[in-house]
Coordinates of C-alpha atoms in Angstrom, one line a residue:
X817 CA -86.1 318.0 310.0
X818 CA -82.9 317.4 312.1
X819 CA -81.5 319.6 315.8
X820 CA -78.2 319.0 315.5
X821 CA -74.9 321.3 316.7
X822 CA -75.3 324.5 315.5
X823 CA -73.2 325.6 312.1
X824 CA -71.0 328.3 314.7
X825 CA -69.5 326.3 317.7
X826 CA -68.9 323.1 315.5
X827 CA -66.4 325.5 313.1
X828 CA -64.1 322.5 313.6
X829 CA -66.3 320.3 311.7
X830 CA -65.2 319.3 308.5
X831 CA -62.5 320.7 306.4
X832 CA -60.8 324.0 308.6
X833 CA -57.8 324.7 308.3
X834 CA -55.0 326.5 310.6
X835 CA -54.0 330.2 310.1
X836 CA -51.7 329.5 306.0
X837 CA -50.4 333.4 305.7
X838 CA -48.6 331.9 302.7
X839 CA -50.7 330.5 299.8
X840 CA -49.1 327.3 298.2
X841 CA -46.9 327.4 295.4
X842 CA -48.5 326.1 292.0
X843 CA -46.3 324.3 290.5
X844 CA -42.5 323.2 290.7
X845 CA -41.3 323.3 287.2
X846 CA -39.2 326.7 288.3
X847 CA -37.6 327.8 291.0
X848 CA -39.1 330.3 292.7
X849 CA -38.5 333.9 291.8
X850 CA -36.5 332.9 288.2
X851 CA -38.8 333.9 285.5
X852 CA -40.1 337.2 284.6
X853 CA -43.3 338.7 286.0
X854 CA -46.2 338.7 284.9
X855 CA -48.0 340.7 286.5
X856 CA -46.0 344.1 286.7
X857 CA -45.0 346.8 284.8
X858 CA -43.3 350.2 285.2
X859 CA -41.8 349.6 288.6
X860 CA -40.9 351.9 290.4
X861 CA -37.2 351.9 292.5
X862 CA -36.9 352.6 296.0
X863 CA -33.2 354.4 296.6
X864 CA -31.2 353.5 298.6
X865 CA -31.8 356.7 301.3
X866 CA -35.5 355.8 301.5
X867 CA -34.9 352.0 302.4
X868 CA -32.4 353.6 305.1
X869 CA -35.9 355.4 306.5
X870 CA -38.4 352.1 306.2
X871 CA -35.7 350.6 308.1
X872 CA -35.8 352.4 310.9
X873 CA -39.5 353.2 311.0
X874 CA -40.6 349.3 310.6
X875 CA -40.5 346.0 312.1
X876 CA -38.7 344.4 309.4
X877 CA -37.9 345.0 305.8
X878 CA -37.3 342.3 302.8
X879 CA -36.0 342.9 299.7
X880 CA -34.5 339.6 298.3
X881 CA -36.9 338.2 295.0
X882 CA -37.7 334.8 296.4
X883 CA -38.8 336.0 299.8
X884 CA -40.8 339.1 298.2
X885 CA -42.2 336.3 295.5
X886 CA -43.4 334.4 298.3
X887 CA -44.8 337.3 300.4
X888 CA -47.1 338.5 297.5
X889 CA -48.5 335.2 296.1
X890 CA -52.6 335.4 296.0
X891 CA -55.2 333.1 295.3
X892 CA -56.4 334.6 292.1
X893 CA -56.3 332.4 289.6
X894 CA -54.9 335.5 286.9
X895 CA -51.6 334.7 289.3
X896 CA -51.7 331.4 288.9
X897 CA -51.6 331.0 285.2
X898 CA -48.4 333.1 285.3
X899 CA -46.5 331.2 288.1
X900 CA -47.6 327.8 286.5
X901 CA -45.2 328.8 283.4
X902 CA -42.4 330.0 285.6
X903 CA -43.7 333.7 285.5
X904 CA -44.2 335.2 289.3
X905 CA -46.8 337.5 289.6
X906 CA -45.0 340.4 291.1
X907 CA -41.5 339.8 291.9
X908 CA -39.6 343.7 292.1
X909 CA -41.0 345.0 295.6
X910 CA -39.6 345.6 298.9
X911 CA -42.0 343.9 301.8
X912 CA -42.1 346.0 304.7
X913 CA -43.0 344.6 308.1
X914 CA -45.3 346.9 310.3
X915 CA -46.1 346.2 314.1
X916 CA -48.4 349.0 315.3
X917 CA -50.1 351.6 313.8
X918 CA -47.7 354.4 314.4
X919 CA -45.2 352.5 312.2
X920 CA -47.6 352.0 309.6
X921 CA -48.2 355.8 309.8
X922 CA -44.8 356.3 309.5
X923 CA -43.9 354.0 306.7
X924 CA -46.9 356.3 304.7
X925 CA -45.0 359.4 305.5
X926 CA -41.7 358.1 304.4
X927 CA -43.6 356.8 301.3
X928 CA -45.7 360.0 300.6
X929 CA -42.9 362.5 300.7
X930 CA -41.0 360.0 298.1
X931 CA -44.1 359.1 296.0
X932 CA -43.7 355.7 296.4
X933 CA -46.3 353.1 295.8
X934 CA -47.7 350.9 298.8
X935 CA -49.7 348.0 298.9
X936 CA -51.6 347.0 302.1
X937 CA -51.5 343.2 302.2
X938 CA -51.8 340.5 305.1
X939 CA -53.7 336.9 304.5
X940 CA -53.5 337.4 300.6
X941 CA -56.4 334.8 300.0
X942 CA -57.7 337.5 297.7
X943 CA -59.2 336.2 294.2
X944 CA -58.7 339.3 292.0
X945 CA -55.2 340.8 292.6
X946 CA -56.3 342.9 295.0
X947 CA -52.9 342.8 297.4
X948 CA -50.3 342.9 294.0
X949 CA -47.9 344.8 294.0
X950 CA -48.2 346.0 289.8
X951 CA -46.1 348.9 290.2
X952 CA -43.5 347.7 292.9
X953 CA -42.7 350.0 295.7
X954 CA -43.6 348.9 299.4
X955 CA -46.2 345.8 300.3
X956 CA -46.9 347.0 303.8
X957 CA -47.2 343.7 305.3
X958 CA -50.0 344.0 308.6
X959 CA -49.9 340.2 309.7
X960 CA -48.1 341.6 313.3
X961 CA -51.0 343.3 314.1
X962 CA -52.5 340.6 315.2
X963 CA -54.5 341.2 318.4
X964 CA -58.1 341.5 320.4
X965 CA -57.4 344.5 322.2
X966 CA -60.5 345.5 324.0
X967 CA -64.1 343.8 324.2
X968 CA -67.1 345.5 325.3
X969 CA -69.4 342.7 327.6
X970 CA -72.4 345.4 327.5
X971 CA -72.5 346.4 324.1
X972 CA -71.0 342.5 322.7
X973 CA -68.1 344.8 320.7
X974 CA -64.8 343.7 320.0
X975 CA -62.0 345.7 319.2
X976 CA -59.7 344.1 317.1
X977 CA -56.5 344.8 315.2
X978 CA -56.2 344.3 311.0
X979 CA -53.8 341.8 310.9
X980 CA -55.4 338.9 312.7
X981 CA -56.6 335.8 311.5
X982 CA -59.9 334.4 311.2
X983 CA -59.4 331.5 312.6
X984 CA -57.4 332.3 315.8
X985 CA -60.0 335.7 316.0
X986 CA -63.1 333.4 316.4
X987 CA -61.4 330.8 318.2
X988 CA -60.6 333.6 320.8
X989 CA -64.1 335.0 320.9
X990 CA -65.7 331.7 321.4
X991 CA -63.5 330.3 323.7
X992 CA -62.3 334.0 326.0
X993 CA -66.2 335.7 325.7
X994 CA -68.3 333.5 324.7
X995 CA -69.2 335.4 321.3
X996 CA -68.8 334.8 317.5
X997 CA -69.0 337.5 314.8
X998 CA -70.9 335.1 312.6
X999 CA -68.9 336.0 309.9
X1000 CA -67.4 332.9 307.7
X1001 CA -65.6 333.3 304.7
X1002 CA -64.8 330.0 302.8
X1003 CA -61.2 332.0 303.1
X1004 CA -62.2 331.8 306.9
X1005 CA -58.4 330.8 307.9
X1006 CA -56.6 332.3 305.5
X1007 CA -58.0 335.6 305.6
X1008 CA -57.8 338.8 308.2
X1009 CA -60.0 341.0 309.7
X1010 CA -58.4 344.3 308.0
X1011 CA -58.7 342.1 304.7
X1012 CA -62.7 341.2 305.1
X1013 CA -63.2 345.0 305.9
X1014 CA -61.4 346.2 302.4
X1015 CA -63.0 344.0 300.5
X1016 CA -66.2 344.6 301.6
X1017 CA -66.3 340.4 302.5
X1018 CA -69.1 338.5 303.3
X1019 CA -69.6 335.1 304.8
X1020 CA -71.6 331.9 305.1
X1021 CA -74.3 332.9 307.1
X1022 CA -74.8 336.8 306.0
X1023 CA -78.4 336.4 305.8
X1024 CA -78.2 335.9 309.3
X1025 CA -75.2 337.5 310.5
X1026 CA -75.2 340.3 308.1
X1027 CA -72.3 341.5 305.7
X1028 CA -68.8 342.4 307.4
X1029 CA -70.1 346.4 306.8
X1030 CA -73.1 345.5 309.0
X1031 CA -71.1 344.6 311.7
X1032 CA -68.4 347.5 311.8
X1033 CA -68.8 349.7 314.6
X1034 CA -66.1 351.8 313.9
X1035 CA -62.5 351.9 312.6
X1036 CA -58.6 353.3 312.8
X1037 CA -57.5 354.4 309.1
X1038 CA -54.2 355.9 308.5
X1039 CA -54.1 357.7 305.4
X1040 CA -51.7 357.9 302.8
X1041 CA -49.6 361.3 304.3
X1042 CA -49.6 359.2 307.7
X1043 CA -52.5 360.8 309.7
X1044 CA -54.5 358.4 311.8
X1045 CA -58.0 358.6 312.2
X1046 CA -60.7 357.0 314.5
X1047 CA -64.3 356.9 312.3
X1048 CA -67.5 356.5 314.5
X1049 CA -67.6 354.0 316.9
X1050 CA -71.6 354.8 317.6
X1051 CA -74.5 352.3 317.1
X1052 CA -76.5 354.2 314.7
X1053 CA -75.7 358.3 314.0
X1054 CA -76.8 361.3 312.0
X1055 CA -73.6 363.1 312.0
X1056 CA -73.1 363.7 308.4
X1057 CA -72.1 361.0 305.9
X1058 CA -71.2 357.5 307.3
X1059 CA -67.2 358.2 307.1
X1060 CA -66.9 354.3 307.9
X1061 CA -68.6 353.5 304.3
X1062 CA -65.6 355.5 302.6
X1063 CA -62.9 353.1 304.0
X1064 CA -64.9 349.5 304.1
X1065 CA -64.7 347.8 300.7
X1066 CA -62.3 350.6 299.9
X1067 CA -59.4 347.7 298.9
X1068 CA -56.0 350.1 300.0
X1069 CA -56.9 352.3 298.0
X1070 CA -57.8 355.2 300.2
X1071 CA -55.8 354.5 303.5
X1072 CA -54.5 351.5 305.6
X1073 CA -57.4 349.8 307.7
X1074 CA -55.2 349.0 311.2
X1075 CA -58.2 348.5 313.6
X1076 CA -61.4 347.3 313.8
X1077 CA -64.2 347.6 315.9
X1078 CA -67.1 344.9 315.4
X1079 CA -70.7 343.8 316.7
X1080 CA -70.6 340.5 318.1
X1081 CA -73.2 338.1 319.3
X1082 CA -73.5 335.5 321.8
X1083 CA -73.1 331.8 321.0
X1084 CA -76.0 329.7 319.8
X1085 CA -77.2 326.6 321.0
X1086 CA -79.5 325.3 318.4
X1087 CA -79.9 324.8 315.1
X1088 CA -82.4 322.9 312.3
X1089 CA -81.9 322.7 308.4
X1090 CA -84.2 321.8 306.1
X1091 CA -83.5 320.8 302.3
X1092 CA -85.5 321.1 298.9
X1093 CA -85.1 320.6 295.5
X1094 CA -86.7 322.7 292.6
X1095 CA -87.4 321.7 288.8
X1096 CA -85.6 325.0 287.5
X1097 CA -83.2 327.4 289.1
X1098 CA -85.9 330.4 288.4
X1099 CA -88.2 328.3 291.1
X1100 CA -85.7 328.1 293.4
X1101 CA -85.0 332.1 293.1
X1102 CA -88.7 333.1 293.9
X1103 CA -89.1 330.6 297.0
X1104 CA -85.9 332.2 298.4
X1105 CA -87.5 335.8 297.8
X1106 CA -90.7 334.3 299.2
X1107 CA -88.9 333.1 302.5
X1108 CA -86.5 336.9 302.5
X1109 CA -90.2 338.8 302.0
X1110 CA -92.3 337.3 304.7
X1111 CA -89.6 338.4 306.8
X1112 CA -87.3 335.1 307.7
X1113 CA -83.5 335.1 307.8
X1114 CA -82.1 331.9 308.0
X1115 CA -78.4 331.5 308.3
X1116 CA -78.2 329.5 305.5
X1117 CA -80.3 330.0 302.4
X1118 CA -78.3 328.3 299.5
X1119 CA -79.7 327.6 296.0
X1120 CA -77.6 325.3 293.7
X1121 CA -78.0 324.7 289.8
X1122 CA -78.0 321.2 288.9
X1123 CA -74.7 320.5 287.8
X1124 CA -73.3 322.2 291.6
X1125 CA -76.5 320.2 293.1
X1126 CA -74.6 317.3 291.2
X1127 CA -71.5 317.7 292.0
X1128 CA -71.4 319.3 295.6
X1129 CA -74.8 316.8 296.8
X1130 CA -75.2 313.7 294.3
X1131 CA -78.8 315.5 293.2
X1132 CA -77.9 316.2 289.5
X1133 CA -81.8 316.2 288.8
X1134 CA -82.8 319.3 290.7
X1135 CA -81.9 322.6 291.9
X1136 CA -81.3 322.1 295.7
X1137 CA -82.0 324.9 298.2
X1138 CA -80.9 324.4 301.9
X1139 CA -81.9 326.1 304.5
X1140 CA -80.3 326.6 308.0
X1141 CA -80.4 328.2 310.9
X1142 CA -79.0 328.6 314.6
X1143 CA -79.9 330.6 317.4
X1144 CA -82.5 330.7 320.2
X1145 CA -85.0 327.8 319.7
X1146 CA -88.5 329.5 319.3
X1147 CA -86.8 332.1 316.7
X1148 CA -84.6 329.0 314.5
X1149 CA -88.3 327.2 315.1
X1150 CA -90.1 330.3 313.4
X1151 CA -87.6 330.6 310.5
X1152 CA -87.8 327.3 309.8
X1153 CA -91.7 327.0 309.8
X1154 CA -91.8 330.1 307.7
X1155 CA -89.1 329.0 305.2
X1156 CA -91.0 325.5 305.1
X1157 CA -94.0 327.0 304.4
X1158 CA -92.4 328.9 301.0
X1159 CA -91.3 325.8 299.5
X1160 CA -94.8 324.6 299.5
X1161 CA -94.9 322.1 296.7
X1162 CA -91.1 321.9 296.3
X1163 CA -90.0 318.0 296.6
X1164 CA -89.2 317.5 300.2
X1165 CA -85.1 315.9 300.3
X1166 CA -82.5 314.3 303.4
X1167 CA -81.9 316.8 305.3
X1168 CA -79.6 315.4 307.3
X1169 CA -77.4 314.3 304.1
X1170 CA -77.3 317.5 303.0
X1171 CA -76.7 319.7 306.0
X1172 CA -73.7 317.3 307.0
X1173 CA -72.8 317.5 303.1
X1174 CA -72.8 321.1 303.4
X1175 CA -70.7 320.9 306.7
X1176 CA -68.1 318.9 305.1
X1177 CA -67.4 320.9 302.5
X1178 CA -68.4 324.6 302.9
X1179 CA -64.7 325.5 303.5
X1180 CA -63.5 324.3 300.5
X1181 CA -62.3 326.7 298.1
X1182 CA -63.4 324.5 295.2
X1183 CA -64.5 321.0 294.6
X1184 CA -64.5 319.5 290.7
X1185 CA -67.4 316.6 290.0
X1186 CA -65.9 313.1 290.7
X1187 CA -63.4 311.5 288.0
X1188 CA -62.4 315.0 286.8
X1189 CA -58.8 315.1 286.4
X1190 CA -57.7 318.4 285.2
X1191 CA -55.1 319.0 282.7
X1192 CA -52.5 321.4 282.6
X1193 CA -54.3 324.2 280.2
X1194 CA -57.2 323.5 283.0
X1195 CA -58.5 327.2 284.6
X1196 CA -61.0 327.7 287.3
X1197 CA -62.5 330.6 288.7
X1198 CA -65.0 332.1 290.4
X1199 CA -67.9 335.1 290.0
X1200 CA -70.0 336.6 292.5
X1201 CA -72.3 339.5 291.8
X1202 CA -75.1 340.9 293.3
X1203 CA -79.0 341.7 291.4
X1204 CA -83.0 342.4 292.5
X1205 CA -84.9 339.3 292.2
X1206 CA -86.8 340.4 289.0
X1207 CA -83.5 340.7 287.1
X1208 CA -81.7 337.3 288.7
X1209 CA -83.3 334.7 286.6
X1210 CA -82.1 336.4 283.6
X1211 CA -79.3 337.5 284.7
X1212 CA -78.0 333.4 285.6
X1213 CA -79.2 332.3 282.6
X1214 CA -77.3 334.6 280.5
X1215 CA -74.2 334.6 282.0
X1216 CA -73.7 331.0 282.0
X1217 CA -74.8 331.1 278.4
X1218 CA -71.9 333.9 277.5
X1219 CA -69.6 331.7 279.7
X1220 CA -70.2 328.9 278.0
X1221 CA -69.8 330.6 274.2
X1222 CA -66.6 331.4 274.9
X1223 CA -64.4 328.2 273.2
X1224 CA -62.7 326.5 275.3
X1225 CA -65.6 326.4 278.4
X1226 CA -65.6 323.2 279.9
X1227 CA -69.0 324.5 281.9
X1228 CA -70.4 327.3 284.1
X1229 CA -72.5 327.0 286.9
X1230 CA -73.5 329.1 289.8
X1231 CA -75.4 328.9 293.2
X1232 CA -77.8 331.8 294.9
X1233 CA -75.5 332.5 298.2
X1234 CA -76.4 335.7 300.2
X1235 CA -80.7 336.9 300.1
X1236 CA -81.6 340.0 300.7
X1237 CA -85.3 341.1 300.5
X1238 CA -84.9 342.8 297.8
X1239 CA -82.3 340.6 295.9
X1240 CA -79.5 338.1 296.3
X1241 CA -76.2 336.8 295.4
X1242 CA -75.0 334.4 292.6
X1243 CA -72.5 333.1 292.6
X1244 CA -71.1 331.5 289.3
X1245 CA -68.2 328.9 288.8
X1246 CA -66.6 329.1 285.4
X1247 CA -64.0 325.8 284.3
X1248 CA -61.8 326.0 281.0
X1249 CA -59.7 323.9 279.4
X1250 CA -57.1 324.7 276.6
X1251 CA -53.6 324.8 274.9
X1252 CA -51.2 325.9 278.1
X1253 CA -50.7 329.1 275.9
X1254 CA -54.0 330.0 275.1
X1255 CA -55.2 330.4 279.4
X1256 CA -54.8 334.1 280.2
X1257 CA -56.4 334.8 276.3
X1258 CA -59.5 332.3 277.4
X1259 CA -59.8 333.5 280.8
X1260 CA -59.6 336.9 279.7
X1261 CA -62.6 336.3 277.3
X1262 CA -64.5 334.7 280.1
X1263 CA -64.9 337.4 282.2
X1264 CA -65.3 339.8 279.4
X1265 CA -68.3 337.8 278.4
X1266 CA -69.9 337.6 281.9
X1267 CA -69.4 341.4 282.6
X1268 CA -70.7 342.2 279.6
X1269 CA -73.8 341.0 280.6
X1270 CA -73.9 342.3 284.1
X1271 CA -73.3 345.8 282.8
X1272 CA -76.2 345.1 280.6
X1273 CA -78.6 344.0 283.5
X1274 CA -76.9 346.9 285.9
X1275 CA -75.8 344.7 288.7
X1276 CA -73.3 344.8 290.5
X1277 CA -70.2 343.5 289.8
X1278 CA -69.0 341.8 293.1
X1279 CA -71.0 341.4 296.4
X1280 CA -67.9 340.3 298.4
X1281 CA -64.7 339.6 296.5
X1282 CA -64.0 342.9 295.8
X1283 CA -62.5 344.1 292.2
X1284 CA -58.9 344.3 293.2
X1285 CA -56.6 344.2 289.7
X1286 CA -59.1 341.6 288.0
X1287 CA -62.6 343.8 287.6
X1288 CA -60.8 347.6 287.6
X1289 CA -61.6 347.4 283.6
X1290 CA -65.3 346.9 284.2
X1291 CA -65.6 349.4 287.1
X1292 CA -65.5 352.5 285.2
X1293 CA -68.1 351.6 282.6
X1294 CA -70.4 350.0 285.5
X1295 CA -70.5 352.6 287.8
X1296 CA -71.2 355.6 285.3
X1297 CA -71.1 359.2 286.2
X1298 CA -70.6 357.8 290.0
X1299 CA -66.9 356.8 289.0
X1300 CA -66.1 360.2 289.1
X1301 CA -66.9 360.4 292.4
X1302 CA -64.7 357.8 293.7
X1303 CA -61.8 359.5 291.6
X1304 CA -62.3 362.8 293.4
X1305 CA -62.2 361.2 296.7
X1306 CA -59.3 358.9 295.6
X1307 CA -57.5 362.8 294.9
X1308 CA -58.5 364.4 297.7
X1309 CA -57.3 361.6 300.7
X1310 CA -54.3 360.3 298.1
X1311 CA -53.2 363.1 295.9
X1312 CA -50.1 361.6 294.7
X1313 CA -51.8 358.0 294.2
X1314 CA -49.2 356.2 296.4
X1315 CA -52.1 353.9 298.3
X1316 CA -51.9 350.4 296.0
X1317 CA -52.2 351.4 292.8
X1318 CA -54.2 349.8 289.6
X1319 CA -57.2 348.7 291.3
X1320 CA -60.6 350.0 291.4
X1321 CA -59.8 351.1 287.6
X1322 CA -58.6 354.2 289.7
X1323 CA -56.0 356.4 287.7
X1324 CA -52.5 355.8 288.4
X1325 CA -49.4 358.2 288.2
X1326 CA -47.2 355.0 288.2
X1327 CA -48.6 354.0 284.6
X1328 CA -50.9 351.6 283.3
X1329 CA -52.0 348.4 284.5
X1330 CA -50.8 344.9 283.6
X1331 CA -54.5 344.3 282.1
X1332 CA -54.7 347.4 279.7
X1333 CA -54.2 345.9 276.3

């Protein structure tokens, strides 16, 4: 068992990275902004009299195809296989530069009395084409609102705007108050606050730290005719329905997310990890529930299949689960006691080795087993959904098995990531390998296979990536009757369907999506 610096304060350790509000181009073989898209269809103009208005109401507006190719590039990898054969994802937009919250409400106004489409975007470190522009229109860009603008020493609440980077945010907190949100993304530095809010994010230590909608306090919305609204801001309330809940996870689709008030804690001083490893990945699922259900929440409580065990620790024999945690030293002492005590019987591994393994690469947004070269029809992706313990053994097994039917499946594997008492996360890694031509057709296929079975086993479909462009075909059929409910609300706070259109398998007036077949 090892005391070492805790997992928070040392967020220098290992592989951060500065504030990168552009993601990287993938590939060379074209010039940027040359071939056609790939991602868009039925765009919609802007004349000439409503640019004239954004002018005037914004910051800055762009409108030339190489800086607006640049300005939209994500991280999902349905972008990628496009721009890797010379085809930008969304090229025909006009980026529009907000820098406070009255010019974002009056950039909606200008755009709701010309029914033009907007598309909130900032740190773009999205995975499923959430911030894509599909139907052109305006990508309200909120990277200059980019400030801590109040913090609350009683109550440890910060109020923050949506623009701002994680990485500058925390270093701020840490270093001005003496606080940390405990909320860490592997997109940690290339992702903002508004953007962990609208996709409902979570981070590294959620099972200590909580979700990113357990730590909003309250929040300024602007909605799509340009009112702004202040929701809540109280610790706990019966005061109706928890307004908050509408907006948080809501991806742009409702209204623009411009501040955010969050609970923040203070700054630990200790930490321990402890490491295991577990004949079969079912094992390590019940002595995770074990630890959640006699009431311990570690920071860290991370199962990995034998091939990520393999590839992320050099323990290709065994399912690892690490466990970590940071905090005052008689409660990390208790957590770790208790969590010691589930894994009864489980073989005892380095913890040291592993914890610093972890360190070293838990920002990484990927990592391939050693000697693995991949090829140019090589595609990578990842799937995280959320499931009760009774159905996740199942639920892993079969999914990597329809992952793996699919031809052209170099392998799938997956990791438990976020517990709950009454269920967790899993998140799977999927890796294919085919003719250049034949990428989008087998990626397509792989996540047709996987949600397949997720519908089947009624889980849900993302616990922190969000659905964005990539899982609005599943949404529908997952939800049930309940969809109708988000299309209602969708109406009734966006009747002309202006606010980032195409995701959330919402119904568009701009026309289909790029997915529809």
């Amino acid at each position: 068992m090892i005391s070492r610096q805790t997992i928070t304060t040392g967020f220098n350790h290992g592989n951060y990275l500065p504030s990168r509000p552009n993601p990287p181009r993938y590939g060379d073989a074209t010039p940027p902004g040359t071939g056609d898209a790939s991602l868009q269809r039925d765009v919609v103009p802007i004349p000439d009299e409503v640019l004239a208005k954004l002018r005037d109401a914004a910051e800055a507006v762009h409108t030339d195809r190489d800086t607006v190719v640049l300005r939209t590039r994500d991280w999902w990898a349905g972008s990628m296989i496009g721009e890797t054969a010379g085809h930008p994802a969304t090229p025909d937009a006009v980026i529009v530069e907000a820098g406070s919250a009255d010019q974002v409400a009056q950039v909606l106004r200008i755009c709701h009395e010309a029914r033009i489409p907007v598309t909130p975007s900032a740190g773009r470190s999205n995975v499923t084409g959430a911030a894509l522009p599909v139907h052109g229109g305006v990508v309200l860009d909120l990277c200059r609102l980019n400030a801590i603008v109040g913090f609350d020493r009683d109550s440890l609440v910060v109020d923050v705007q949506a623009g701002m980077f994680g990485d500058a945010f925390e270093q701020q907190l840490q270093e001005t108050y003496g606080v940390t949100t405990g909320h860490w993304p592997s997109a940690f530095a290339m992702s903002t606050v508004g953007g962990w809010v609208a996709c409902r994010g979570a981070g590294q230590l959620s099972t200590r730290y909580g979700k990113i909608e357990d730590m909003v306090v309250g929040l300024d919305v602007v909605l799509a005719d340009g009112r702004q609204v202040t929701l809540q801001d109280y610790p706990r309330a019966a005061t109706g329905p928890d307004l908050r809940q509408v907006f948080i996870g809501s991806e742009g689709t409702l209204g623009v997310i411009t501040a955010v008030r969050l609970r923040t804690h203070r700054l630990p001083g200790y930490a321990k990890a402890i490491a295991f490893g577990f004949e079969s990945f079912a094992a390590g699922l019940d002595a995770c529930r074990e630890i959640m259900q006699r009431g311990a929440t570690p920071a860290v409580l991370r199962l990995y299949d034998k091939k990520e065990s393999g590839t992320h620790f050099g323990h290709p024999d065994t399912n690892l689960l690490l466990i970590a945690d940071e905090g005052e030293p008689a409660i990390v002492d208790a957590m770790i006691a208790t969590s010691e005590a589930a894994c009864e019987g489980a073989a005892r591994l380095d913890d040291h080795q592993v914890f610093d393994d972890w360190l070293d690469d838990r920002m990484r947004l990927g990592k391939s087993a050693a000697g693995f070269t991949p090829g140019p029809g090589f595609v990578a992706d990842t799937l995280e959904i959320a499931a009760e313990w009774s159905a996740l053994p199942a639920i892993y097994d079969d999914v990597v098995a329809a992952i793996e039917s699919v031809p052209g499946t170099l392998r799938a594997s997956a990791h438990q990531s976020h517990a709950y008492t009454d269920g967790a996360c899993v998140y799977f890694s999927l890796r294919g390998d085919v003719e250049v031509d034949r990428r989008r057709e087998w990626y397509r296929a792989a996540w047709d296979a996987a949600n397949d079975v997720l519908i089947k086993h009624r889980a849900a479909l993302s616990h922190h990536h969000g659905c964005g462009l990539l899982r609005a075909p599943y949404l529908p059929e997952s939800l049930g009757p309940a969809f109708e409910i988000l299309v209602s609300i969708k109406h009734a706070l966006d009747p002309h369907g202006i606010m980032n259109p195409a995701k959330l398998g919402l119904p568009s007036p701009f026309g289909r999506s790029p997915l529809d077949s």
